[in-house]
């Protein structure tokens, strides 16, 4: 669900990030390996993980804005690069025995007998912050303007390239936070994590009403979409549906959602 926030920001400016889950996995590996094998303090390890994911968000933006490579191709290429880095950096091994500071967000507290993780609270806080920035601030309105009509936004004085760099870099920071939450939940740094998160995040964004063509949608809708995807996948697992068919059904969902978006745009 946290990854979907970053994907929403990028899609709103008519971009996309296919490397989202793999970059998150690398951030988690950096945190875990530095804290357990390099003698780095957990706080510095977490900051290094954030810096790693932000770097790849920034790198994606530079390829898109300076080399004029389409976002789909740029992030698809980055997906392959970071996948190789994950396996090389971790020697294809999971990293365990993490210090308590890295798993703190996986701890729970009770509200009326219901156990809630601190990571869940952080996730909701991030959604509220993203909603406020997008709906109540000038930079947020600029994001919508660029997604709606880049040329009109440029003529009105909005620095499109700079905004693209900022959005991808902020999305990278969000991937880092998601990495910390994943490490806290699983208790390990896993080089194979995030394999399907790019598809799941896009599905959540589209089901939440955000157009893949940019400029329309909101992050609270993405939260609803993420809940739908999570409940849907969990339900399929509970009834014993194989993971390959879960991916098949998720793919059908995203095609149907994008097709409906296309129809609504044409009618508009």
CSV table of C-alpha atoms in Angstrom, one decimal:
chain,number,residue,atom,x,y,z
A,1,UNK,CA,0.0,0.0,0.0
A,2,UNK,CA,2.9,2.4,0.8
A,3,UNK,CA,4.5,1.7,-2.6
A,4,UNK,CA,1.2,2.7,-4.3
A,5,UNK,CA,1.6,6.2,-2.9
A,6,UNK,CA,4.8,6.7,-4.9
A,7,UNK,CA,3.3,5.1,-8.0
A,8,UNK,CA,0.3,7.4,-7.7
A,9,UNK,CA,2.5,10.5,-7.7
A,10,UNK,CA,4.4,9.3,-10.8
A,11,UNK,CA,1.2,8.3,-12.7
A,12,UNK,CA,-0.4,11.6,-11.9
A,13,UNK,CA,2.3,13.3,-14.0
A,14,UNK,CA,1.7,10.7,-16.8
A,15,UNK,CA,4.7,8.6,-15.9
A,16,UNK,CA,5.1,5.1,-14.5
A,17,UNK,CA,7.7,3.1,-12.5
A,18,UNK,CA,8.1,-0.6,-13.2
A,19,UNK,CA,11.2,-0.9,-11.0
A,20,UNK,CA,9.2,0.0,-7.8
A,21,UNK,CA,9.2,-3.3,-6.0
A,22,UNK,CA,12.8,-4.2,-6.9
A,23,UNK,CA,14.2,-0.8,-5.7
A,24,UNK,CA,12.3,-1.3,-2.5
A,25,UNK,CA,13.9,-4.7,-2.1
A,26,UNK,CA,17.4,-3.2,-2.6
A,27,UNK,CA,16.7,-0.6,0.0
A,28,UNK,CA,15.8,-3.3,2.5
A,29,UNK,CA,18.9,-5.2,1.6
A,30,UNK,CA,21.1,-2.2,2.2
A,31,UNK,CA,19.5,-1.6,5.6
A,32,UNK,CA,19.8,-5.2,6.7
A,33,UNK,CA,23.3,-5.8,5.5
A,34,UNK,CA,24.8,-2.6,6.9
A,35,UNK,CA,23.1,-3.2,10.3
A,36,UNK,CA,24.1,-6.8,10.6
A,37,UNK,CA,27.3,-7.4,8.7
A,38,UNK,CA,29.0,-4.0,8.5
A,39,UNK,CA,28.7,-2.8,12.0
A,40,UNK,CA,26.8,0.3,11.0
A,41,UNK,CA,24.3,1.7,13.5
A,42,UNK,CA,20.7,0.9,12.7
A,43,UNK,CA,19.8,4.6,12.2
A,44,UNK,CA,22.6,5.1,9.7
A,45,UNK,CA,21.7,1.8,8.0
A,46,UNK,CA,18.1,3.0,7.6
A,47,UNK,CA,19.2,6.4,6.3
A,48,UNK,CA,21.5,4.6,3.8
A,49,UNK,CA,18.6,2.5,2.6
A,50,UNK,CA,16.5,5.7,2.1
A,51,UNK,CA,19.4,7.3,0.2
A,52,UNK,CA,19.7,4.2,-2.0
A,53,UNK,CA,16.0,4.2,-3.1
A,54,UNK,CA,16.0,8.0,-3.6
A,55,UNK,CA,19.1,7.7,-5.8
A,56,UNK,CA,17.4,5.2,-8.1
A,57,UNK,CA,14.3,7.4,-8.2
A,58,UNK,CA,16.5,10.4,-9.1
A,59,UNK,CA,18.4,8.3,-11.7
A,60,UNK,CA,15.1,7.3,-13.3
A,61,UNK,CA,14.1,10.9,-13.5
A,62,UNK,CA,17.4,11.9,-15.1
A,63,UNK,CA,17.1,9.3,-17.8
A,64,UNK,CA,13.5,10.5,-18.5
A,65,UNK,CA,14.2,14.2,-18.5
A,66,UNK,CA,17.7,14.5,-19.9
A,67,UNK,CA,17.8,11.5,-22.3
A,68,UNK,CA,14.1,11.8,-23.2
A,69,UNK,CA,13.6,8.0,-22.7
A,70,UNK,CA,9.9,7.2,-22.2
A,71,UNK,CA,9.2,6.3,-18.5
A,72,UNK,CA,8.0,2.8,-19.4
A,73,UNK,CA,11.3,2.0,-21.1
A,74,UNK,CA,13.5,3.8,-18.5
A,75,UNK,CA,12.0,2.0,-15.5
A,76,UNK,CA,11.8,-1.3,-17.3
A,77,UNK,CA,15.5,-1.1,-17.9
A,78,UNK,CA,16.1,-0.1,-14.3
A,79,UNK,CA,14.1,-3.1,-13.2
A,80,UNK,CA,16.6,-5.4,-14.8
A,81,UNK,CA,19.6,-3.5,-13.5
A,82,UNK,CA,18.4,-3.4,-9.9
A,83,UNK,CA,17.4,-7.0,-10.0
A,84,UNK,CA,21.0,-8.0,-10.9
A,85,UNK,CA,22.3,-5.6,-8.1
A,86,UNK,CA,20.0,-7.2,-5.6
A,87,UNK,CA,21.3,-10.7,-6.3
A,88,UNK,CA,25.0,-9.5,-6.5
A,89,UNK,CA,24.9,-7.4,-3.3
A,90,UNK,CA,23.2,-10.1,-1.2
A,91,UNK,CA,25.0,-13.1,-2.9
A,92,UNK,CA,21.4,-14.3,-3.5
A,93,UNK,CA,21.0,-14.9,0.3
A,94,UNK,CA,18.4,-13.5,2.7
A,95,UNK,CA,19.8,-11.5,5.6
A,96,UNK,CA,18.5,-12.3,9.0
A,97,UNK,CA,19.2,-11.6,12.7
A,98,UNK,CA,18.2,-7.9,12.3
A,99,UNK,CA,18.5,-5.5,15.3
A,100,UNK,CA,15.3,-4.4,17.0
A,101,UNK,CA,15.4,-0.9,15.5
A,102,UNK,CA,14.9,-2.3,12.0
A,103,UNK,CA,11.9,-4.4,13.1
A,104,UNK,CA,10.2,-1.9,15.4
A,105,UNK,CA,7.5,-1.0,12.9
A,106,UNK,CA,6.4,-4.6,12.9
A,107,UNK,CA,5.5,-4.4,16.6
A,108,UNK,CA,1.9,-4.1,17.6
A,109,UNK,CA,-0.3,-2.3,20.0
A,110,UNK,CA,-3.9,-3.1,20.9
A,111,UNK,CA,-7.0,-1.0,20.3
A,112,UNK,CA,-10.2,-2.6,21.7
A,113,UNK,CA,-8.6,-6.0,21.6
A,114,UNK,CA,-7.4,-5.6,18.0
A,115,UNK,CA,-3.6,-5.8,17.4
A,116,UNK,CA,-2.4,-3.0,15.1
A,117,UNK,CA,1.2,-2.6,13.9
A,118,UNK,CA,3.0,0.7,14.1
A,119,UNK,CA,3.7,0.3,10.4
A,120,UNK,CA,-0.1,0.5,9.7
A,121,UNK,CA,-0.2,3.8,11.5
A,122,UNK,CA,2.7,5.1,9.5
A,123,UNK,CA,1.1,4.0,6.3
A,124,UNK,CA,-2.1,5.9,7.1
A,125,UNK,CA,-0.1,9.0,8.1
A,126,UNK,CA,1.8,8.9,4.7
A,127,UNK,CA,-1.5,8.7,2.9
A,128,UNK,CA,-2.8,11.8,4.7
A,129,UNK,CA,0.3,13.7,4.0
A,130,UNK,CA,0.2,12.8,0.3
A,131,UNK,CA,-3.5,13.8,0.1
A,132,UNK,CA,-2.8,17.1,1.8
A,133,UNK,CA,0.2,18.0,-0.5
A,134,UNK,CA,-1.7,17.0,-3.7
A,135,UNK,CA,-4.9,18.7,-2.9
A,136,UNK,CA,-4.0,21.7,-0.8
A,137,UNK,CA,-0.6,22.9,-2.0
A,138,UNK,CA,0.7,24.6,-5.2
A,139,UNK,CA,3.2,21.8,-6.0
A,140,UNK,CA,0.4,19.3,-5.7
A,141,UNK,CA,-1.7,21.3,-8.2
A,142,UNK,CA,1.3,21.5,-10.5
A,143,UNK,CA,1.5,17.7,-10.5
A,144,UNK,CA,-2.1,17.5,-11.8
A,145,UNK,CA,-1.4,20.3,-14.3
A,146,UNK,CA,1.6,18.5,-15.8
A,147,UNK,CA,-0.4,15.3,-16.1
A,148,UNK,CA,-3.4,17.0,-17.7
A,149,UNK,CA,-1.5,19.0,-20.3
A,150,UNK,CA,2.3,19.2,-20.2
A,151,UNK,CA,2.5,21.9,-22.9
A,152,UNK,CA,-0.1,24.1,-21.2
A,153,UNK,CA,1.7,23.6,-17.9
A,154,UNK,CA,5.0,24.6,-19.5
A,155,UNK,CA,3.5,27.7,-21.0
A,156,UNK,CA,2.1,28.7,-17.6
A,157,UNK,CA,5.6,28.6,-16.1
A,158,UNK,CA,5.7,25.3,-14.4
A,159,UNK,CA,9.2,23.7,-14.6
A,160,UNK,CA,8.1,20.3,-15.9
A,161,UNK,CA,11.5,18.6,-15.8
A,162,UNK,CA,12.3,19.9,-12.3
A,163,UNK,CA,8.9,18.7,-11.1
A,164,UNK,CA,9.5,15.3,-12.7
A,165,UNK,CA,12.8,15.0,-10.9
A,166,UNK,CA,11.2,15.9,-7.6
A,167,UNK,CA,8.3,13.5,-8.0
A,168,UNK,CA,10.5,10.5,-8.9
A,169,UNK,CA,12.9,11.4,-6.0
A,170,UNK,CA,10.1,11.7,-3.5
A,171,UNK,CA,8.7,8.5,-4.8
A,172,UNK,CA,12.1,6.9,-4.1
A,173,UNK,CA,12.0,8.1,-0.5
A,174,UNK,CA,8.5,6.5,-0.2
A,175,UNK,CA,10.0,3.2,-1.6
A,176,UNK,CA,12.6,3.4,1.2
A,177,UNK,CA,10.0,3.8,3.8
A,178,UNK,CA,8.2,0.8,2.3
A,179,UNK,CA,11.4,-1.1,2.4
A,180,UNK,CA,11.8,-0.4,6.2
A,181,UNK,CA,8.2,-1.5,6.8
A,182,UNK,CA,8.8,-4.7,4.7
A,183,UNK,CA,11.9,-5.6,6.7
A,184,UNK,CA,10.1,-4.9,9.9
A,185,UNK,CA,7.2,-7.2,8.9
A,186,UNK,CA,9.3,-10.1,7.6
A,187,UNK,CA,12.4,-9.8,9.8
A,188,UNK,CA,14.8,-10.3,6.9
A,189,UNK,CA,16.3,-8.6,4.0
A,190,UNK,CA,15.2,-10.6,1.0
A,191,UNK,CA,16.7,-10.1,-2.5
A,192,UNK,CA,13.6,-11.7,-4.1
A,193,UNK,CA,11.1,-9.4,-2.4
A,194,UNK,CA,8.9,-7.1,-4.5
A,195,UNK,CA,8.7,-9.3,-7.6
A,196,UNK,CA,5.0,-8.6,-8.1
A,197,UNK,CA,4.7,-5.2,-6.4
A,198,UNK,CA,5.0,-3.2,-9.6
A,199,UNK,CA,1.9,-4.8,-11.0
A,200,UNK,CA,0.1,-4.7,-7.7
A,201,UNK,CA,0.8,-1.0,-7.2
A,202,UNK,CA,-0.4,-0.1,-10.7
A,203,UNK,CA,-3.5,-2.2,-10.1
A,204,UNK,CA,-4.2,-0.4,-6.8
A,205,UNK,CA,-3.7,3.0,-8.4
A,206,UNK,CA,-6.0,2.3,-11.4
A,207,UNK,CA,-8.7,0.6,-9.3
A,208,UNK,CA,-8.6,3.7,-7.0
A,209,UNK,CA,-9.7,5.9,-9.9
A,210,UNK,CA,-6.4,7.4,-11.0
A,211,UNK,CA,-5.9,7.6,-14.8
A,212,UNK,CA,-2.8,6.0,-16.2
A,213,UNK,CA,-2.7,8.9,-18.6
A,214,UNK,CA,-2.1,11.4,-15.8
A,215,UNK,CA,-3.8,14.4,-14.3
A,216,UNK,CA,-6.8,12.7,-12.8
A,217,UNK,CA,-7.3,10.8,-9.5
A,218,UNK,CA,-6.4,11.0,-5.9
A,219,UNK,CA,-4.2,9.2,-3.4
A,220,UNK,CA,-7.1,8.3,-1.1
A,221,UNK,CA,-8.6,6.4,-3.9
A,222,UNK,CA,-5.3,4.5,-4.2
A,223,UNK,CA,-5.7,3.5,-0.6
A,224,UNK,CA,-9.0,2.0,-1.4
A,225,UNK,CA,-7.5,0.3,-4.4
A,226,UNK,CA,-4.7,-1.1,-2.3
A,227,UNK,CA,-7.2,-2.5,0.2
A,228,UNK,CA,-9.2,-4.2,-2.6
A,229,UNK,CA,-6.0,-5.7,-4.1
A,230,UNK,CA,-4.8,-6.9,-0.6
A,231,UNK,CA,-8.2,-8.4,0.4
A,232,UNK,CA,-8.5,-10.0,-3.1
A,233,UNK,CA,-5.1,-11.7,-3.0
A,234,UNK,CA,-5.6,-12.8,0.6
A,235,UNK,CA,-9.0,-14.2,-0.3
A,236,UNK,CA,-7.6,-16.2,-3.2
A,237,UNK,CA,-4.8,-17.6,-0.9
A,238,UNK,CA,-7.3,-18.6,1.7
A,239,UNK,CA,-9.4,-20.6,-0.8
A,240,UNK,CA,-6.2,-22.2,-2.1
A,241,UNK,CA,-5.9,-20.6,-5.5
A,242,UNK,CA,-2.3,-21.0,-6.9
A,243,UNK,CA,-0.1,-17.9,-7.1
A,244,UNK,CA,0.1,-18.1,-10.8
A,245,UNK,CA,-3.7,-17.7,-11.1
A,246,UNK,CA,-3.6,-14.9,-8.7
A,247,UNK,CA,-1.3,-13.0,-11.1
A,248,UNK,CA,-3.5,-14.0,-14.0
A,249,UNK,CA,-6.6,-12.5,-12.3
A,250,UNK,CA,-4.7,-9.4,-11.2
A,251,UNK,CA,-3.6,-8.8,-14.8
A,252,UNK,CA,-7.2,-9.1,-16.0
A,253,UNK,CA,-8.3,-6.6,-13.3
A,254,UNK,CA,-5.8,-4.0,-14.4
A,255,UNK,CA,-6.7,-4.4,-18.1
A,256,UNK,CA,-10.4,-4.0,-17.3
A,257,UNK,CA,-9.7,-1.0,-15.2
A,258,UNK,CA,-7.6,0.7,-17.9
A,259,UNK,CA,-10.2,-0.1,-20.5
A,260,UNK,CA,-12.9,1.5,-18.5
A,261,UNK,CA,-10.6,4.6,-18.0
A,262,UNK,CA,-10.1,4.8,-21.8
A,263,UNK,CA,-13.9,4.6,-22.4
A,264,UNK,CA,-14.6,7.4,-19.8
A,265,UNK,CA,-11.9,9.6,-21.3
A,266,UNK,CA,-13.3,9.2,-24.8
A,267,UNK,CA,-16.8,10.0,-23.6
A,268,UNK,CA,-15.4,13.1,-21.8
